[in-house]
Short mmCIF file of C-alpha atoms in Angstrom, two decimals:
data_model
loop_
_atom_site.label_atom_id
_atom_site.label_comp_id
_atom_site.label_asym_id
_atom_site.label_seq_id
_atom_site.Cartn_x
_atom_site.Cartn_y
_atom_site.Cartn_z
CA MET A 1 35.85 128.74 -73.03
CA LYS A 2 33.89 130.98 -70.63
CA PHE A 3 31.32 128.22 -70.21
CA ILE A 4 34.05 125.69 -69.36
CA ASN A 5 35.59 128.04 -66.78
CA LEU A 6 32.19 128.70 -65.21
CA PHE A 7 31.50 124.97 -65.03
CA ALA A 8 34.85 124.37 -63.34
CA ILE A 9 34.10 127.04 -60.74
CA MET A 10 30.69 125.49 -60.02
CA LEU A 11 32.32 122.13 -59.45
CA LEU A 12 34.65 123.65 -56.90
CA LEU A 13 31.85 125.39 -55.02
CA THR A 14 29.32 122.55 -55.05
CA PRO A 15 29.82 119.13 -53.39
CA LEU A 16 30.09 116.39 -56.00
CA ILE A 17 27.21 114.04 -55.21
CA LEU A 18 27.93 110.51 -56.28
CA ALA A 19 25.50 108.47 -54.21
CA LYS A 20 27.22 105.56 -52.49
CA THR A 21 25.13 102.41 -52.66
CA LYS A 22 24.87 99.62 -50.15
CA GLU A 23 26.95 97.45 -52.48
CA GLU A 24 29.78 99.99 -52.40
CA TRP A 25 29.55 100.37 -48.63
CA LYS A 26 30.27 96.64 -48.24
CA THR A 27 33.92 97.40 -48.93
CA ARG A 28 34.22 99.98 -46.11
CA THR A 29 35.13 99.90 -42.42
CA VAL A 30 33.60 102.62 -40.27
CA TYR A 31 35.04 104.58 -37.35
CA GLN A 32 32.22 106.02 -35.24
CA LEU A 33 33.02 109.20 -33.36
CA LEU A 34 31.17 111.80 -31.33
CA THR A 35 31.98 115.17 -32.84
CA ASP A 36 32.08 116.88 -29.43
CA ARG A 37 34.51 114.32 -28.00
CA PHE A 38 36.99 113.52 -30.78
CA TYR A 39 39.33 116.52 -31.10
CA ARG A 40 39.44 120.26 -30.35
CA ASP A 41 40.60 122.45 -33.21
CA ASN A 42 42.70 124.63 -30.85
CA ASP A 43 44.80 121.57 -29.89
CA ASP A 44 43.82 121.88 -26.22
CA ARG A 45 44.30 118.37 -24.85
CA SER A 46 43.07 118.98 -21.31
CA SER A 47 40.44 116.49 -20.19
CA CYS A 48 36.74 117.29 -20.26
CA GLY A 49 35.53 118.41 -16.85
CA ASN A 50 31.87 117.45 -17.26
CA LEU A 51 30.81 114.73 -19.69
CA ARG A 52 27.20 115.94 -19.53
CA LYS A 53 28.11 119.22 -21.19
CA HIS A 54 29.95 120.39 -24.29
CA CYS A 55 33.62 119.44 -24.24
CA GLY A 56 34.80 121.29 -27.33
CA GLY A 57 35.26 118.84 -30.20
CA THR A 58 34.61 120.31 -33.67
CA PHE A 59 34.48 119.60 -37.40
CA LYS A 60 37.87 121.30 -37.75
CA GLY A 61 39.19 119.05 -35.00
CA ILE A 62 38.16 115.94 -36.96
CA THR A 63 39.75 117.37 -40.10
CA LYS A 64 43.03 117.89 -38.22
CA GLN A 65 43.13 114.27 -37.10
CA LEU A 66 42.11 112.35 -40.22
CA SER A 67 45.59 110.83 -40.29
CA TYR A 68 44.89 109.31 -36.85
CA ILE A 69 41.80 107.58 -38.28
CA LYS A 70 43.49 106.64 -41.53
CA GLY A 71 46.41 105.17 -39.59
CA MET A 72 44.13 102.42 -38.26
CA GLY A 73 42.95 101.54 -41.74
CA PHE A 74 39.43 102.96 -41.55
CA ASP A 75 38.02 104.38 -44.78
CA ALA A 76 34.72 105.78 -43.46
CA ILE A 77 33.61 107.82 -40.45
CA TRP A 78 30.25 108.18 -38.75
CA ILE A 79 29.75 111.60 -37.16
CA SER A 80 27.15 113.04 -34.76
CA PRO A 81 23.91 114.70 -35.92
CA ILE A 82 24.69 118.15 -37.29
CA PRO A 83 21.65 120.40 -36.41
CA ILE A 84 21.77 122.91 -33.58
CA ASN A 85 20.58 121.56 -30.21
CA GLN A 86 19.65 123.46 -27.08
CA GLY A 87 21.68 124.16 -23.96
CA ASP A 88 24.03 121.40 -22.87
CA ASP A 89 22.87 118.83 -25.45
CA TYR A 90 26.37 118.06 -26.80
CA HIS A 91 25.35 114.83 -28.51
CA GLY A 92 23.22 116.26 -31.34
CA TYR A 93 20.17 114.00 -30.98
CA ALA A 94 17.65 116.71 -29.99
CA PHE A 95 17.44 119.48 -32.56
CA ILE A 96 15.75 122.87 -32.24
CA ASP A 97 16.42 123.95 -35.84
CA MET A 98 16.89 121.19 -38.36
CA TYR A 99 18.43 123.48 -40.98
CA LYS A 100 21.03 125.25 -38.81
CA ILE A 101 24.45 123.71 -38.18
CA ASN A 102 25.36 123.23 -34.52
CA PRO A 103 27.67 126.20 -33.76
CA HIS A 104 29.45 124.20 -31.06
CA PHE A 105 30.72 121.93 -33.85
CA GLY A 106 31.64 124.73 -36.24
CA THR A 107 30.29 126.46 -39.31
CA ASP A 108 28.64 125.36 -42.50
CA GLU A 109 31.95 125.82 -44.31
CA ASP A 110 33.84 123.84 -41.62
CA LEU A 111 31.58 120.86 -42.28
CA LYS A 112 31.97 121.13 -46.04
CA GLU A 113 35.74 121.33 -45.66
CA LEU A 114 35.76 118.24 -43.43
CA ILE A 115 33.91 116.27 -46.07
CA ARG A 116 36.14 117.61 -48.86
CA GLN A 117 39.26 116.55 -46.97
CA CYS A 118 37.76 113.15 -46.16
CA HIS A 119 36.97 112.53 -49.81
CA LYS A 120 40.48 113.59 -50.83
CA GLN A 121 41.76 110.79 -48.60
CA ASP A 122 39.11 108.30 -49.77
CA ILE A 123 37.28 108.43 -46.45
CA TRP A 124 33.50 108.33 -46.76
CA VAL A 125 31.31 110.25 -44.32
CA MET A 126 28.16 108.93 -42.69
CA VAL A 127 26.03 111.36 -40.70
CA ASP A 128 23.66 110.46 -37.89
CA VAL A 129 20.10 111.70 -38.49
CA VAL A 130 17.01 112.01 -36.30
CA ALA A 131 13.46 112.00 -37.68
CA ASN A 132 11.53 110.80 -34.63
CA HIS A 133 11.71 113.67 -32.16
CA VAL A 134 12.96 117.16 -31.29
CA ALA A 135 14.57 118.81 -28.25
CA CYS A 136 13.03 118.71 -24.78
CA ILE A 137 10.85 121.81 -25.03
CA GLY A 138 7.72 120.55 -23.28
CA GLU A 139 4.84 121.86 -25.42
CA ASP A 140 6.53 125.12 -26.42
CA TYR A 141 6.54 124.02 -30.07
CA GLY A 142 7.15 127.53 -31.42
CA ARG A 143 10.81 127.11 -30.44
CA ILE A 144 11.34 124.40 -33.06
CA HIS A 145 12.09 124.99 -36.73
CA PRO A 146 10.44 123.99 -38.99
CA PHE A 147 7.99 121.98 -36.83
CA ASN A 148 6.57 124.87 -34.82
CA LYS A 149 2.90 123.88 -34.49
CA ARG A 150 1.05 121.56 -32.12
CA GLU A 151 -0.33 119.61 -35.08
CA HIS A 152 3.18 118.51 -36.05
CA TYR A 153 3.38 116.23 -32.99
CA HIS A 154 1.62 113.26 -31.46
CA ASN A 155 -0.44 113.89 -28.35
CA PRO A 156 1.87 113.89 -25.31
CA CYS A 157 2.23 110.52 -23.63
CA GLN A 158 5.21 108.74 -22.10
CA ILE A 159 6.87 105.53 -23.22
CA ASP A 160 6.93 102.80 -20.61
CA PHE A 161 10.11 100.89 -21.43
CA ASN A 162 8.79 97.78 -19.68
CA ARG A 163 5.89 97.52 -22.16
CA MET A 164 7.26 99.28 -25.23
CA TRP A 165 7.81 96.21 -27.38
CA GLN A 166 4.37 94.81 -26.60
CA ASP A 167 2.62 98.10 -27.39
CA LYS A 168 3.30 99.34 -30.91
CA TYR A 169 1.08 102.40 -30.55
CA MET A 170 3.01 103.53 -27.50
CA ARG A 171 6.37 102.88 -29.19
CA GLU A 172 5.49 104.91 -32.28
CA ASN A 173 3.46 107.73 -30.74
CA CYS A 174 4.70 108.46 -27.24
CA ARG A 175 7.76 110.38 -26.07
CA LEU A 176 11.16 108.95 -25.38
CA PHE A 177 11.98 110.62 -22.08
CA CYS A 178 11.10 114.33 -22.54
CA LEU A 179 11.46 114.42 -26.35
CA PRO A 180 8.32 115.58 -28.25
CA ASP A 181 7.38 112.94 -30.80
CA LEU A 182 6.96 114.04 -34.42
CA ASP A 183 3.82 112.89 -36.25
CA GLN A 184 5.02 111.47 -39.58
CA SER A 185 1.39 110.96 -40.67
CA ASN A 186 1.07 114.75 -40.87
CA PRO A 187 1.68 115.59 -44.58
CA TYR A 188 3.85 118.62 -43.80
CA VAL A 189 6.03 116.73 -41.31
CA ARG A 190 6.39 113.78 -43.65
CA SER A 191 7.38 115.85 -46.69
CA GLU A 192 9.66 118.20 -44.73
CA LEU A 193 11.66 115.37 -43.17
CA LYS A 194 12.22 113.88 -46.62
CA ARG A 195 13.13 117.26 -48.06
CA TRP A 196 15.60 117.89 -45.25
CA VAL A 197 17.48 114.60 -45.62
CA ARG A 198 17.84 115.22 -49.36
CA TYR A 199 18.98 118.76 -48.61
CA ILE A 200 21.85 117.69 -46.34
CA ILE A 201 23.00 115.04 -48.81
CA ASP A 202 23.02 117.52 -51.69
CA THR A 203 24.49 120.41 -49.69
CA TYR A 204 27.31 118.65 -47.87
CA GLY A 205 27.97 115.49 -49.89
CA PHE A 206 27.42 112.83 -47.23
CA ASP A 207 27.95 109.27 -48.42
CA GLY A 208 25.58 107.52 -46.03
CA ILE A 209 23.27 108.01 -43.07
CA ARG A 210 22.79 106.28 -39.74
CA ILE A 211 19.16 106.67 -38.60
CA ASP A 212 18.32 107.04 -34.92
CA THR A 213 15.29 105.52 -33.12
CA VAL A 214 13.94 103.66 -36.16
CA ALA A 215 11.51 101.48 -34.19
CA HIS A 216 9.69 104.58 -32.92
CA VAL A 217 8.41 105.56 -36.37
CA PRO A 218 6.00 103.58 -38.60
CA LEU A 219 7.75 101.27 -41.05
CA ASP A 220 6.17 102.74 -44.20
CA PHE A 221 7.71 106.17 -43.56
CA TRP A 222 11.24 104.81 -43.64
CA LYS A 223 10.96 103.54 -47.22
CA GLU A 224 10.07 107.07 -48.38
CA PHE A 225 12.80 108.59 -46.22
CA ALA A 226 15.41 106.16 -47.58
CA ASP A 227 14.39 106.86 -51.17
CA ALA A 228 14.65 110.61 -50.50
CA ALA A 229 18.16 110.22 -49.05
CA GLY A 230 19.40 108.22 -52.02
CA VAL A 231 22.44 106.91 -50.14
CA TYR A 232 23.16 103.89 -47.96
CA GLN A 233 21.12 103.89 -44.74
CA VAL A 234 21.71 101.89 -41.55
CA GLY A 235 19.04 102.14 -38.86
CA GLU A 236 18.99 101.64 -35.11
CA VAL A 237 16.47 99.18 -33.67
CA LEU A 238 17.71 98.53 -30.16
CA HIS A 239 16.57 94.95 -29.64
CA GLY A 240 18.18 91.52 -29.63
CA ASP A 241 15.35 89.63 -31.38
CA VAL A 242 16.15 89.02 -35.05
CA ARG A 243 12.48 89.00 -36.01
CA ILE A 244 11.91 92.48 -34.57
CA VAL A 245 15.02 94.07 -36.06
CA ALA A 246 14.87 92.34 -39.46
CA GLU A 247 11.35 93.63 -40.14
CA TYR A 248 12.78 97.11 -40.76
CA GLN A 249 14.99 95.88 -43.59
CA GLN A 250 11.80 95.91 -45.66
CA SER A 251 12.26 99.70 -45.80
CA LEU A 252 15.95 100.40 -45.12
CA ASP A 253 19.16 99.09 -46.64
CA ALA A 254 20.48 97.90 -43.30
CA LEU A 255 20.21 97.88 -39.52
CA LEU A 256 22.78 97.84 -36.78
CA ASN A 257 23.25 94.19 -35.90
CA TYR A 258 22.00 94.33 -32.33
CA PRO A 259 21.16 90.60 -32.23
CA LEU A 260 24.84 89.79 -32.82
CA TYR A 261 25.94 92.49 -30.37
CA TYR A 262 23.93 90.93 -27.55
CA ALA A 263 25.22 87.45 -28.41
CA MET A 264 28.84 88.65 -28.36
CA LYS A 265 28.27 90.45 -25.07
CA ASP A 266 26.93 87.24 -23.53
CA SER A 267 29.79 85.09 -24.82
CA PHE A 268 32.75 87.42 -24.41
CA THR A 269 31.86 89.39 -21.28
CA GLN A 270 29.35 87.13 -19.48
CA ARG A 271 31.34 83.96 -20.25
CA GLN A 272 28.44 82.13 -21.85
CA SER A 273 29.12 79.40 -24.39
CA MET A 274 30.42 80.41 -27.82
CA LYS A 275 27.46 78.44 -29.13
CA ARG A 276 25.42 81.54 -28.23
CA ILE A 277 27.24 83.40 -31.03
CA TYR A 278 26.96 80.46 -33.43
CA ASN A 279 23.20 80.21 -32.92
CA SER A 280 22.83 83.98 -33.27
CA LEU A 281 24.71 83.99 -36.58
CA GLN A 282 22.42 81.24 -37.89
CA ASP A 283 19.29 83.13 -36.81
CA ILE A 284 20.61 86.33 -38.40
CA LYS A 285 21.34 84.60 -41.70
CA ARG A 286 17.82 83.16 -41.81
CA GLY A 287 16.03 86.28 -40.62
CA PHE A 288 17.54 89.21 -42.53
CA LYS A 289 17.03 89.95 -46.20
CA ASP A 290 20.68 90.92 -46.64
CA VAL A 291 23.17 90.17 -43.87
CA THR A 292 26.14 91.57 -45.80
CA VAL A 293 25.12 95.21 -45.31
CA LEU A 294 24.28 95.10 -41.59
CA GLY A 295 26.40 97.23 -39.28
CA THR A 296 28.46 94.98 -36.99
CA PHE A 297 29.79 96.46 -33.74
CA ILE A 298 30.91 95.58 -30.22
CA ASP A 299 29.73 98.76 -28.47
CA ASN A 300 28.64 102.33 -29.20
CA HIS A 301 27.50 105.56 -27.58
CA ASP A 302 24.31 103.91 -26.27
CA GLN A 303 26.02 100.93 -24.62
CA PRO A 304 28.70 100.49 -21.95
CA ARG A 305 32.15 99.97 -23.38
CA PHE A 306 33.15 96.37 -24.10
CA LEU A 307 35.85 96.56 -21.42
CA HIS A 308 33.57 98.06 -18.76
CA GLY A 309 33.74 95.93 -15.64
CA ASN A 310 36.62 93.85 -16.96
CA ASN A 311 40.05 94.21 -18.51
CA ASN A 312 39.70 91.41 -21.01
CA ILE A 313 41.94 92.68 -23.80
CA PRO A 314 42.17 89.23 -25.46
CA GLY A 315 38.37 89.10 -25.45
CA LEU A 316 38.21 92.58 -26.99
CA LYS A 317 40.57 91.48 -29.76
CA ASN A 318 38.50 88.37 -30.42
CA ALA A 319 35.27 90.38 -30.56
CA LEU A 320 36.83 92.85 -32.99
CA ALA A 321 38.11 89.98 -35.12
CA LEU A 322 34.58 88.59 -35.25
CA ILE A 323 32.95 91.81 -36.47
CA PHE A 324 35.66 92.19 -39.12
CA MET A 325 35.34 88.60 -40.30
CA ALA A 326 31.56 88.15 -40.05
CA GLU A 327 29.24 89.23 -42.83
CA GLY A 328 28.42 92.91 -42.53
CA ILE A 329 30.06 96.33 -42.36
CA PRO A 330 32.34 96.75 -39.30
CA MET A 331 31.65 99.87 -37.22
CA VAL A 332 34.15 100.57 -34.43
CA TYR A 333 33.45 103.12 -31.70
CA TYR A 334 36.13 105.74 -31.07
CA GLY A 335 38.27 105.02 -28.00
CA THR A 336 38.28 101.27 -28.59
CA GLU A 337 41.80 101.73 -29.96
CA GLN A 338 42.80 103.21 -26.59
CA ALA A 339 41.08 100.44 -24.57
CA TYR A 340 38.48 102.82 -23.10
CA ASN A 341 36.26 101.15 -20.52
CA GLY A 342 33.55 103.68 -19.62
CA GLY A 343 30.16 102.52 -18.39
CA GLY A 344 26.74 103.86 -19.34
CA ASP A 345 25.95 107.30 -20.75
CA PRO A 346 27.78 109.68 -20.34
CA ASN A 347 30.77 107.66 -19.12
CA ASN A 348 31.04 105.88 -22.47
CA ARG A 349 31.37 109.26 -24.21
CA GLU A 350 34.84 110.24 -23.07
CA SER A 351 37.08 112.82 -24.71
CA LEU A 352 39.69 111.26 -26.98
CA TRP A 353 42.17 114.12 -27.46
CA ASP A 354 43.93 113.39 -24.16
CA HIS A 355 44.63 109.75 -25.14
CA MET A 356 45.48 109.73 -28.87
CA ASN A 357 48.36 107.27 -28.55
CA THR A 358 49.29 105.80 -31.92
CA ARG A 359 51.55 103.27 -30.17
CA SER A 360 48.92 101.82 -27.88
CA GLU A 361 48.35 98.08 -28.02
CA MET A 362 44.90 98.37 -29.58
CA TYR A 363 45.75 101.11 -32.10
#
């Protein structure tokens, strides 16, 4: 009897890890949100004064508003990277300590409670992860944990975005903007990144991962990283050429369907022929190993909103219908349901709490 009671207590204290496979994820629809911009846990609905700085969204805030997400029919969420960043880096994509939770978002227990409450409501949780780079610290590597030595990084050089896709060495070794580039060929870096992704899955109970900047890391690393994670992975390769993006499905379950995104943008917002979408769908079907697990989307935190520069609500509805009907896993960016129309970063990263209208036309 004592053993049974002890076992029951352990179950309560430890996240139940039932790895969600790519086959299971095919049944889900994903609501992508930025943790800092979704909801404040103190219910303060005043607008954010500066979109380049922290606005106050938290894990507790998401937990408070799960009914808002559930009310649209979504049964999965994609949240921002969880490690602590430096200064005003509200987005989460530039960590200084991979193992510490971002205090702007909340505590370790706040995150665990969010995932517990999501699972109670049959909402799966995907977390964004970064394994390519760290925060903008110049060459002051001692500020980063656990990668605090010069040998953990590639030699400093800068990516030229005009030549990046023609120069693989540059793409995989040089810095995106000011972000020091991790050297995954270093045995310590390679093993620690894999250990970390397994750690966050086991500790918090995430059901899937979205992987940032996939094209900036050698392909062979991602197979090991995916195996270590043990859950569904969808990677970002920001390019419209099927051949370039599909190559990475050799190592990962799925990629964001950027080729379809660019085709939809051309047809729905640039008024090109719908044949552009038809041809893209044919190319995608021929080029990818498994189309059914790709992430389909109409915009995200890296792209201007679909409605930016236009007020084409019928076109927005048609584009959403396409990503829900096409093969793949639909991933809808927060604010779409409120017809947000922000432009490039940071204007496409608006606060949501001041416009959570459950009677809006798009909700």
